Short mmCIF file of C-alpha atoms and ligand atoms in Angstrom, two decimals:
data_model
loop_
_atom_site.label_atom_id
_atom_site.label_comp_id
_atom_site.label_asym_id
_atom_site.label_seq_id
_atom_site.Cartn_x
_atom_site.Cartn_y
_atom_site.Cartn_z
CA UNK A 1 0.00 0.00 0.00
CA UNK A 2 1.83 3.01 -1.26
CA UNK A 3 0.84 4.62 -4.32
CA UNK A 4 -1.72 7.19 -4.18
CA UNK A 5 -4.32 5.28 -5.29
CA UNK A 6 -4.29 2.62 -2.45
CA UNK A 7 -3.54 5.53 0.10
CA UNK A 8 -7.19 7.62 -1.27
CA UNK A 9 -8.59 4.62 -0.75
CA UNK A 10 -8.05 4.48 3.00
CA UNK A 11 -8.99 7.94 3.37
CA UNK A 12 -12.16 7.37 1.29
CA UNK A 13 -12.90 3.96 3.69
CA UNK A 14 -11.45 4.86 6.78
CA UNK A 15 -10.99 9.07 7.71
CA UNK A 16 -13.83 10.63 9.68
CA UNK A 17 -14.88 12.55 6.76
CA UNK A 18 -14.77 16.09 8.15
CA UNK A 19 -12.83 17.88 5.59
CA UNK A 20 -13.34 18.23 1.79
CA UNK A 21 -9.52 17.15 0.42
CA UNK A 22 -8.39 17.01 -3.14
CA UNK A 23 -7.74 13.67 -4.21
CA UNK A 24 -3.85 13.85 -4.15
CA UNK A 25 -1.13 12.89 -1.00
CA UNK A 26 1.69 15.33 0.18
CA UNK A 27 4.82 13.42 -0.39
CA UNK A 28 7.44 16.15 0.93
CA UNK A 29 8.53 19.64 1.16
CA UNK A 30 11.50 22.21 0.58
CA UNK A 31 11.08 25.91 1.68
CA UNK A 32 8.25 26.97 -0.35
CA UNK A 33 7.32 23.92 -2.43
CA UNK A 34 5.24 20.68 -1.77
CA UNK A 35 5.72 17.29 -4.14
CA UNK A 36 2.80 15.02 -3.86
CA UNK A 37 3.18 11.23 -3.82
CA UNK A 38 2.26 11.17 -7.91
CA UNK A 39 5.76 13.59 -8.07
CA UNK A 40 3.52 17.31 -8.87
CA UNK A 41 4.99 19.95 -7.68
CA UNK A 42 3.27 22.83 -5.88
CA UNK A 43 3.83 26.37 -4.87
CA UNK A 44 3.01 26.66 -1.60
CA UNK A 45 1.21 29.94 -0.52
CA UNK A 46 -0.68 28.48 2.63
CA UNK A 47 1.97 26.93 4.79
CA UNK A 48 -0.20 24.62 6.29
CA UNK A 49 -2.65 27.05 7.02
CA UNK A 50 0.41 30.25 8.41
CA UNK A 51 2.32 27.33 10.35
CA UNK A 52 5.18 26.30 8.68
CA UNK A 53 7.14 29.96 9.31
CA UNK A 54 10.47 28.39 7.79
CA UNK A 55 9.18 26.47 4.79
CA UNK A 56 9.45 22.85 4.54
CA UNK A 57 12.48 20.57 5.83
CA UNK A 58 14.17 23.62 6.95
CA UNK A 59 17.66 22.01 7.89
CA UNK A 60 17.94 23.81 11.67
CA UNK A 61 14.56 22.34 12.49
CA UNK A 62 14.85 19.40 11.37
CA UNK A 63 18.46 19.11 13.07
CA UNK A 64 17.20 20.63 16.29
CA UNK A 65 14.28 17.91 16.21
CA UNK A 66 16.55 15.20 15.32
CA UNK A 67 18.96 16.64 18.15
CA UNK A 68 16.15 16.79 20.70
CA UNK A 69 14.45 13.38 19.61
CA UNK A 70 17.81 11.80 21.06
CA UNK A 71 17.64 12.89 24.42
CA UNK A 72 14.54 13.83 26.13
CA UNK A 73 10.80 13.55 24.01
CA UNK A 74 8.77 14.10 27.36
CA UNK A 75 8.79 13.97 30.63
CA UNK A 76 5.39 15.98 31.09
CA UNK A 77 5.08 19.11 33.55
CA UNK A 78 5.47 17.44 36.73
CA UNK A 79 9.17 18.42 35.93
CA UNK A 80 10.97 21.15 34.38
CA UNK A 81 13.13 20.65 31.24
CA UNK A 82 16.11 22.46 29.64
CA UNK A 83 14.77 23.09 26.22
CA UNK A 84 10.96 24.54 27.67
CA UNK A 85 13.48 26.68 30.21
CA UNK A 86 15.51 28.30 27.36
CA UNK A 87 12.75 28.59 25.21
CA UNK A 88 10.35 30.55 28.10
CA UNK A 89 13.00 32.80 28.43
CA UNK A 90 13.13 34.09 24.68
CA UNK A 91 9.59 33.73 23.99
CA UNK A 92 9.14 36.36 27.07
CA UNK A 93 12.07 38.10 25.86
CA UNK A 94 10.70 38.58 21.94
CA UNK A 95 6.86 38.96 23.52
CA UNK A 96 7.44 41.76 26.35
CA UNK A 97 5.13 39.39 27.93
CA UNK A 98 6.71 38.57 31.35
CA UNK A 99 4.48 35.19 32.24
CA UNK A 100 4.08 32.03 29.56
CA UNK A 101 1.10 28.89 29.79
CA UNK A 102 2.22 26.06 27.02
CA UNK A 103 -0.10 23.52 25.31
CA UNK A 104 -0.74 22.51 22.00
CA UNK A 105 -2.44 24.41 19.42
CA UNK A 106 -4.71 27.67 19.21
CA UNK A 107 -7.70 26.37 20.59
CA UNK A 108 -6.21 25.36 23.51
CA UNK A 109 -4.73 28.55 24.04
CA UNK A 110 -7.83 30.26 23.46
CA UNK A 111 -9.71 28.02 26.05
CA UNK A 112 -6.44 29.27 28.51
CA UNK A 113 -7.23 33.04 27.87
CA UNK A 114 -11.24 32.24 28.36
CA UNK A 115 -10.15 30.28 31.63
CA UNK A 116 -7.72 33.33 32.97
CA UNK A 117 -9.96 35.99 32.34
CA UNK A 118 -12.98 34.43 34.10
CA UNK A 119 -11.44 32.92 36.99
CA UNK A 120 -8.65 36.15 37.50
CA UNK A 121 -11.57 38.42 39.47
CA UNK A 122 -12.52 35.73 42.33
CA UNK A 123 -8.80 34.92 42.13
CA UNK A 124 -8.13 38.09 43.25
CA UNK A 125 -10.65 38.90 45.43
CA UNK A 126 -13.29 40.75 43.11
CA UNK A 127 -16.59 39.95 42.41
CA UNK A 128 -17.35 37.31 39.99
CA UNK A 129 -17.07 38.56 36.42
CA UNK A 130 -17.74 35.51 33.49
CA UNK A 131 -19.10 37.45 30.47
CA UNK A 132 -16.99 37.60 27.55
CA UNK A 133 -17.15 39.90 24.27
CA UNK A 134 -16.25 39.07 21.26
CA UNK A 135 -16.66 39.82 17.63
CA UNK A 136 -19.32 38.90 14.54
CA UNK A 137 -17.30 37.15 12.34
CA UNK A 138 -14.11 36.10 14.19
CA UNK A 139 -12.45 32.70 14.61
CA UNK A 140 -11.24 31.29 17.86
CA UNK A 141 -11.13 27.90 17.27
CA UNK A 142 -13.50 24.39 17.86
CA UNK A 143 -13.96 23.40 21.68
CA UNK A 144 -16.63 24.63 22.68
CA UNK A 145 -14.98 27.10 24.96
CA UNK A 146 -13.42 28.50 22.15
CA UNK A 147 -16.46 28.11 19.87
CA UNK A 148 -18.82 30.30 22.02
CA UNK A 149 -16.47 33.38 21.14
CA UNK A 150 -16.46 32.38 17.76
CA UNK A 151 -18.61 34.91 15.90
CA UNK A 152 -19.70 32.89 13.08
CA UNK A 153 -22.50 30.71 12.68
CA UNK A 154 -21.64 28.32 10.27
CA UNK A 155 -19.20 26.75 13.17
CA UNK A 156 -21.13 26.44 15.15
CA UNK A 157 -24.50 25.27 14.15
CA UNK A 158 -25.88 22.10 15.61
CA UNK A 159 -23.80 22.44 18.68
CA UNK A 160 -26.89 23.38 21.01
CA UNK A 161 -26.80 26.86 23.05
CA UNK A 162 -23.59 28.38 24.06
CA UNK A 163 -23.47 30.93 27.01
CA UNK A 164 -21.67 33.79 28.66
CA UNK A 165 -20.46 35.26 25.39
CA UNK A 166 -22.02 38.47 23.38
CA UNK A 167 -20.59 39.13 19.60
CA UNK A 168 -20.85 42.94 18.24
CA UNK A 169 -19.29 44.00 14.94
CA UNK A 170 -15.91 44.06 14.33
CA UNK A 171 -14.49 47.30 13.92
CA UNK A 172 -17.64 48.97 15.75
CA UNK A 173 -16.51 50.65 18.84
CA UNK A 174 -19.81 52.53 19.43
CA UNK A 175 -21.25 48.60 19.68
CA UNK A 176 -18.76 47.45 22.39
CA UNK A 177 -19.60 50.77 24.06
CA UNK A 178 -23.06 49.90 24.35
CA UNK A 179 -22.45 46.17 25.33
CA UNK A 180 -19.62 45.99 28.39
CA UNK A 181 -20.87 46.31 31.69
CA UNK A 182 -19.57 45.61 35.00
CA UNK A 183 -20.12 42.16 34.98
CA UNK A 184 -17.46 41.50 32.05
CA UNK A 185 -14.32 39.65 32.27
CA UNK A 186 -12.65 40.04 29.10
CA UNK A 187 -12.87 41.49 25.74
CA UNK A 188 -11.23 38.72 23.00
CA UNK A 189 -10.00 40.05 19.42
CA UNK A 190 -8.19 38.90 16.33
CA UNK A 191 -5.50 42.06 15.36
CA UNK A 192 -6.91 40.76 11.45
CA UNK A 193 -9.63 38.43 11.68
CA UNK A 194 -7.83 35.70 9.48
CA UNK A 195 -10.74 32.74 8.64
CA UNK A 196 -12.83 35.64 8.60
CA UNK A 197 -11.70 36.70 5.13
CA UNK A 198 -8.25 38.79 6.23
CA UNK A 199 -9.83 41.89 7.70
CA UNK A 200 -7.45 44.42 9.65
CA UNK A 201 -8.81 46.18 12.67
CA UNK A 202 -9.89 49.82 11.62
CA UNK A 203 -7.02 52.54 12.79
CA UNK A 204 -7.86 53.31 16.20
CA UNK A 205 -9.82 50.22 16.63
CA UNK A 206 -7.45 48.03 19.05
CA UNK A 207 -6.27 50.89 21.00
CA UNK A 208 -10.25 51.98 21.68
CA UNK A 209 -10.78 48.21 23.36
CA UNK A 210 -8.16 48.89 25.27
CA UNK A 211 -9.33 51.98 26.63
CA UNK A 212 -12.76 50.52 26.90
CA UNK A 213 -11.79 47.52 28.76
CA UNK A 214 -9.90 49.72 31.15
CA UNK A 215 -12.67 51.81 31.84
CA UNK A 216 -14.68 48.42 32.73
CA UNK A 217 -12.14 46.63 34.50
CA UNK A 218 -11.60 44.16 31.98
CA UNK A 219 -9.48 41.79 30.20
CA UNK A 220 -8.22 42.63 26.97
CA UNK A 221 -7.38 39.41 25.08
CA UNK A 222 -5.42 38.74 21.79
CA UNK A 223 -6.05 35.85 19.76
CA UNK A 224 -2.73 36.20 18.09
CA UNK A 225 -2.79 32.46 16.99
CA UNK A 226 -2.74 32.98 13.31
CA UNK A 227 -1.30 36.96 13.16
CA UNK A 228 1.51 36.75 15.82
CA UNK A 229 5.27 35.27 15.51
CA UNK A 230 6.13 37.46 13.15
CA UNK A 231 3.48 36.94 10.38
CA UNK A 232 2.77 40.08 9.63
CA UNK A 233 6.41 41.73 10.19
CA UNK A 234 6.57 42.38 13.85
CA UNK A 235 6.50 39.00 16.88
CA UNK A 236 2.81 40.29 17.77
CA UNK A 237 0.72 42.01 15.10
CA UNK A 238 -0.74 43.95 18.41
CA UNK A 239 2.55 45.79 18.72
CA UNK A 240 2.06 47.56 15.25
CA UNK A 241 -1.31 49.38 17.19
CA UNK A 242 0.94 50.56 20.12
CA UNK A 243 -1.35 48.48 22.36
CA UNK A 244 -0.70 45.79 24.63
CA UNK A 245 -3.28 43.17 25.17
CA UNK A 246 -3.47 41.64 29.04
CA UNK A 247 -3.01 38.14 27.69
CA UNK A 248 -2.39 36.75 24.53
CA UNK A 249 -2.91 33.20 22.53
CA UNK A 250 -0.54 32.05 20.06
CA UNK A 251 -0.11 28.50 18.18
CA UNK A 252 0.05 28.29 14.70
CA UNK A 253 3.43 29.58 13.28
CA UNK A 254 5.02 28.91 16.85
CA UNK A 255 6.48 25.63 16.15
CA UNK A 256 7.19 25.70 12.58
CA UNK A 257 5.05 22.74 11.85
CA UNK A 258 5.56 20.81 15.21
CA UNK A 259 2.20 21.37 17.70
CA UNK A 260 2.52 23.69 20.57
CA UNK A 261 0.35 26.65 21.77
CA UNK A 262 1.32 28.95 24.37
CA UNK A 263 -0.67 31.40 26.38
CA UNK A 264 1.13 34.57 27.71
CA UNK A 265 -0.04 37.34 30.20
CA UNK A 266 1.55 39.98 32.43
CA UNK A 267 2.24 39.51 36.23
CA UNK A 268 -0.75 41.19 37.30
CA UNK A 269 -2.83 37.65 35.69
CA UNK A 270 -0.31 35.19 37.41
CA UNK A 271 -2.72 34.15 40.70
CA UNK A 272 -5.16 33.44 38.36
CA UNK A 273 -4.97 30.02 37.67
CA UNK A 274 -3.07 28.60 40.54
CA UNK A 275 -1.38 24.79 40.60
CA UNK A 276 -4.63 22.26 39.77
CA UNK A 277 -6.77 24.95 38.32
CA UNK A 278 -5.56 24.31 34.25
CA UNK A 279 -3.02 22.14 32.64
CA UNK A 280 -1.93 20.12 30.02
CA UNK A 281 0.17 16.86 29.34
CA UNK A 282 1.82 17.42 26.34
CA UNK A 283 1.81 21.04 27.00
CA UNK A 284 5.61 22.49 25.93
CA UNK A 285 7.31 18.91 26.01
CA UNK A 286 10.67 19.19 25.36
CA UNK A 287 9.97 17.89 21.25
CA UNK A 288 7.53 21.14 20.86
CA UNK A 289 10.06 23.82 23.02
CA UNK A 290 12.89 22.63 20.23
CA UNK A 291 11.03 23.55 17.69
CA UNK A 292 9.49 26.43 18.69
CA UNK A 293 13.20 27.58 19.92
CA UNK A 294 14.38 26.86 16.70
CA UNK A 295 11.45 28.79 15.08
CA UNK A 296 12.44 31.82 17.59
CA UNK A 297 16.45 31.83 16.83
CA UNK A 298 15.84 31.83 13.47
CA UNK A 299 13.45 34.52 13.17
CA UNK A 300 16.10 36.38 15.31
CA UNK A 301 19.41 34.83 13.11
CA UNK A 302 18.24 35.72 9.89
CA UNK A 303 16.10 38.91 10.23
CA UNK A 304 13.20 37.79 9.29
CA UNK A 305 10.56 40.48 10.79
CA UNK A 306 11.78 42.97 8.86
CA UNK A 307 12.12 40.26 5.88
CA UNK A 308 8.24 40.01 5.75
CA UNK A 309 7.61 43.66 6.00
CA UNK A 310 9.49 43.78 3.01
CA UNK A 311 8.43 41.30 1.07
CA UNK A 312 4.68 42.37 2.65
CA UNK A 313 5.03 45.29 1.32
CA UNK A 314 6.48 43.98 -2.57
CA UNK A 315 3.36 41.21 -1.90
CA UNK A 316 0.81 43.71 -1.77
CA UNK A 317 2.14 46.25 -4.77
CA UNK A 318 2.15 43.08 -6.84
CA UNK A 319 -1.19 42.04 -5.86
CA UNK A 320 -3.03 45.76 -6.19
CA UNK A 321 -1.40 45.14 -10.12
CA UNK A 322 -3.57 41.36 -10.44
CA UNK A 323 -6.18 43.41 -9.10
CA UNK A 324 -5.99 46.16 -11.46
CA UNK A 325 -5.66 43.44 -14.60
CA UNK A 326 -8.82 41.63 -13.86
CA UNK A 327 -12.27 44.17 -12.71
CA UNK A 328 -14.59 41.96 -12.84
CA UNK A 329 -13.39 39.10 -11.09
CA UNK A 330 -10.84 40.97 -8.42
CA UNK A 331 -13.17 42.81 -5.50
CA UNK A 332 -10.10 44.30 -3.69
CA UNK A 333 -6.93 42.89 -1.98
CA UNK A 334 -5.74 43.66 1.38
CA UNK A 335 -4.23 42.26 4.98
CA UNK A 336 -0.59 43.11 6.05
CA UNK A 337 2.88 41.36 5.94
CA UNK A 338 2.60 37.57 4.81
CA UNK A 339 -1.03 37.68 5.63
CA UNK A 340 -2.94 38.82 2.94
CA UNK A 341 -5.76 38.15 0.42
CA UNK A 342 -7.15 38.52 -3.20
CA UNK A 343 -11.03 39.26 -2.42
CA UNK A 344 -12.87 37.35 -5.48
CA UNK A 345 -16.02 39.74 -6.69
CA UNK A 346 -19.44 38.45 -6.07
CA UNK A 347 -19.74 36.65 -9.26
CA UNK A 348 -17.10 34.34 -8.94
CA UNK A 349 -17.13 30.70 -7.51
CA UNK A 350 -13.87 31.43 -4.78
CA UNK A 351 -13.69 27.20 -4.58
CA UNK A 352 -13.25 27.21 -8.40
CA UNK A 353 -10.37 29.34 -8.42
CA UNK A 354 -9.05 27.69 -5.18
CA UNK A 355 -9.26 24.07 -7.66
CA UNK A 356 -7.81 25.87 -10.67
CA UNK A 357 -5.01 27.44 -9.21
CA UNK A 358 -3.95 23.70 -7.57
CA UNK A 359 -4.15 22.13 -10.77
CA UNK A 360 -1.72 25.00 -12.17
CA UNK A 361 0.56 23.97 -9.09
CA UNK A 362 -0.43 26.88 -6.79
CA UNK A 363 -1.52 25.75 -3.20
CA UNK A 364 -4.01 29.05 -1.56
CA UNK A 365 -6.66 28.48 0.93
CA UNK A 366 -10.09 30.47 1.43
CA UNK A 367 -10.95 32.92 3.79
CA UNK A 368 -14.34 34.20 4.73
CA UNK A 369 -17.01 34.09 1.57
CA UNK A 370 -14.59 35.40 -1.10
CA UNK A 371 -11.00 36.15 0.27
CA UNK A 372 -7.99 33.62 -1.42
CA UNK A 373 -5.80 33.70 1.45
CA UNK A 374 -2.20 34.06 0.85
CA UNK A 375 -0.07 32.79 4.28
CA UNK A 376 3.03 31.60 3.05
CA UNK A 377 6.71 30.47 5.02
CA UNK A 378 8.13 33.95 5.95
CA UNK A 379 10.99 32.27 4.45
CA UNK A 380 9.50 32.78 1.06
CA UNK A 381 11.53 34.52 -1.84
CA UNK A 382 10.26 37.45 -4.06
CA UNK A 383 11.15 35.19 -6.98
CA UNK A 384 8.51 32.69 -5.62
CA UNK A 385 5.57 35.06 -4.89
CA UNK A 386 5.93 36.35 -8.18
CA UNK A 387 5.59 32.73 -9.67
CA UNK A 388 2.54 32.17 -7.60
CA UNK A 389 1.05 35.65 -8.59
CA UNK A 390 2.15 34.51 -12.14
CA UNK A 391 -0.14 31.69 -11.96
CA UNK A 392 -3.40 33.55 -10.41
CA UNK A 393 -3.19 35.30 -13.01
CA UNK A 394 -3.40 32.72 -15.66
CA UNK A 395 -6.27 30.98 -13.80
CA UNK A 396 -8.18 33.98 -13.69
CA UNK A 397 -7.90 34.60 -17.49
CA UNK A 398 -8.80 31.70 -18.28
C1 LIG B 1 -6.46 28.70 13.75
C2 LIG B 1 -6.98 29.63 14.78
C3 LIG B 1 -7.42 29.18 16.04
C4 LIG B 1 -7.51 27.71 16.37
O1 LIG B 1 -6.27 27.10 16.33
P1 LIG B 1 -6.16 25.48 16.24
O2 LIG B 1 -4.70 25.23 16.36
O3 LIG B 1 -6.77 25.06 14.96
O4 LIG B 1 -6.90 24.95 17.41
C5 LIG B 1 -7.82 30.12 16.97
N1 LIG B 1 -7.78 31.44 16.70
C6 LIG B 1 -7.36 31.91 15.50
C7 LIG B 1 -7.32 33.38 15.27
C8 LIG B 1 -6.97 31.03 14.50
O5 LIG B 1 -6.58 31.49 13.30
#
């Protein structure tokens, strides 16, 4: 069993069928480009939905994993370990953030932030305070912790009646205004509400919840699980708003591929989840701290924040030209560093394109109704978004 016949024919028999894939298997990857098992190449604009921030195979992750594989895999948190140690102390270094919760991918550390901010006021001897707000059309991931602040119904349909949370528009400060109270722990927000379809928070926006939430005595909470570690040029995408959240989420580009999540907040939130109130077992084991490490140094070795405002910048110039070549079938484009999209107009079928663009050897992934969402490996070359752009354009002439 090992050509990709036989393989789709396990998946077809045997995977809980909760996703739609193309009928092809990923083989391997370089940097930027994906062979399936059949030998097609692909560009790859979607790095595993923003996670793999060095590209495929990169040879100081793999080393570090290989290194790290030989010694210690886990031990659990019942102890401390070297490679957690050193990598808590340059995750709080590159974050500002002085306190840091691990586990294993952006839901959990969503749940974490949801946890903290409720249980933070009896912790510290306030009234009780549970209510959360969050925003129409955000993401925050699939327990159903995390899906009660999601603001979109098409997650979470059929999941019965979820409570303590109330959505307003994103964007609308007049909105939150009218909906916090004294009874509210935490406001939660995306910096650019990435499944959403790649929307950036108004100018203004992010510093106006904080001033809100400090006028209310709550929380403010960053989901920075798809926009932080450097994805859109700076480690938090908060930090280009000259705000600072109370707490913050983070997973998906953390560990270059490998699973880990982390959860950070300031001293002022450390009581509030004392030893046996939250955990996790896998939660920063020593395989996930060397590759988020790795992920870290390298960001730091090789310069990439101000890499991806650069090539942000050349990304967005070339896309505002695809735009300009096709009217009719191009809405707008927007989002910020090596998150950003190619908004589809109305009349076009956004999984078509998707489908086309694959077959041409260009890997995207949607976004909202109509965004293509472009999240490559910040390790991506100018050379290679221009091939990608190269080939959107093709699809969409033809
Ligand atoms: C992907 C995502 C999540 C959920 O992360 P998982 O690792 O899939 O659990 C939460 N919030 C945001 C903003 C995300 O993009």
């Amino acid at each position: 069993m090992s050509t990709q016949p036989e393989l789709l024919a396990v998946a077809a028999e045997h995977l809980y069928p909760n996703y739609r894939q193309p009928a092809l298997v990923m083989a391997r990857g370089k940097g930027s480009e994906l062979w399936d098992l059949a030998g097609k190449r692909y560009l790859d604009f979607f790095a595993g939905i923003a996670v793999n921030t060095l590209g495929h195979s990169e040879p100081r992750l793999s080393a570090a994993l290989a290194t790290q594989a030989q010694e210690l895999l886990h031990v659990s948190n019942y102890y401390y370990t070297a490679t957690n140690l050193h990598l808590v102390a340059a995750l709080t270094r590159l974050t500002g953030y002085p306190r840091v919760f691990f586990c294993n991918s952006g839901t959990e550390a969503v749940e974490a932030l949801l946890k903290l901010a409720r249980r933070h006021f009896t912790a510290s001897g306030q009234p009780e305070r549970y209510r959360v707000l969050s925003f129409d059309n955000s993401f925050h991931g699939r327990t159903l912790g995390a899906l009660s602040l999601t603001g979109q119904p098409k997650y979470r349909e059929g999941f019965g009646p979820m409570s303590g949370v109330t959505h307003v528009p994103y964007g609308d400060l007049a909105a939150v205004r009218a909906a916090v109270g004294p009874d509210l722990a935490g406001i939660i927000v995306e910096p650019i509400q990435g499944e959403g379809g790649v929307l950036e928070a108004p100018p203004g926006f992010l510093a106006g919840l904080r001033a809100i939430a400090d006028e209310c005595g709550a929380l403010l909470l960053a989901d920075e699980v798809q926009t932080g570690i450097g994805r859109t040029g700076t480690m938090l995408a908060f930090e280009q708003a000259g705000v600072k959240a109370d707490a913050v989420a983070l997973a998906k580009g953390l560990g270059g591929g490998v699973p880990i999540g982390a959860m950070l907040c300031t001293e002022a939130l450390a009581g509030a989840l004392p030893p046996g109130t939250h955990g996790s077992t896998f939660g920063g084991n020593p395989l996930a701290s060397a590759a988020a490490l790795t992920v870290l140094t390298v960001i730091e070795q090789d310069s990439l924040l101000a890499a991806v405002t650069r090539k942000g910048a050349f990304l967005a110039q070339r896309l505002a030209t695809l735009a300009a070549a096709h009217p009719g079938k191009i809405a707008t484009t927007r989002g910020l560093g090596l998150l950003q999209a190619v908004v589809l107009t109305e009349a076009m079928d956004p999984g078509a394109v998707l489908a086309k663009a694959r077959d041409a050897g260009l890997l995207l992934t949607l976004a909202g109704s109509h965004a293509l969402r472009i999240s490559p490996a910040l390790t991506i070359t100018e050379a290679e978004l221009d091939e990608g752009i190269a080939i959107l354009d093709q699809v969409l002439k033809g």
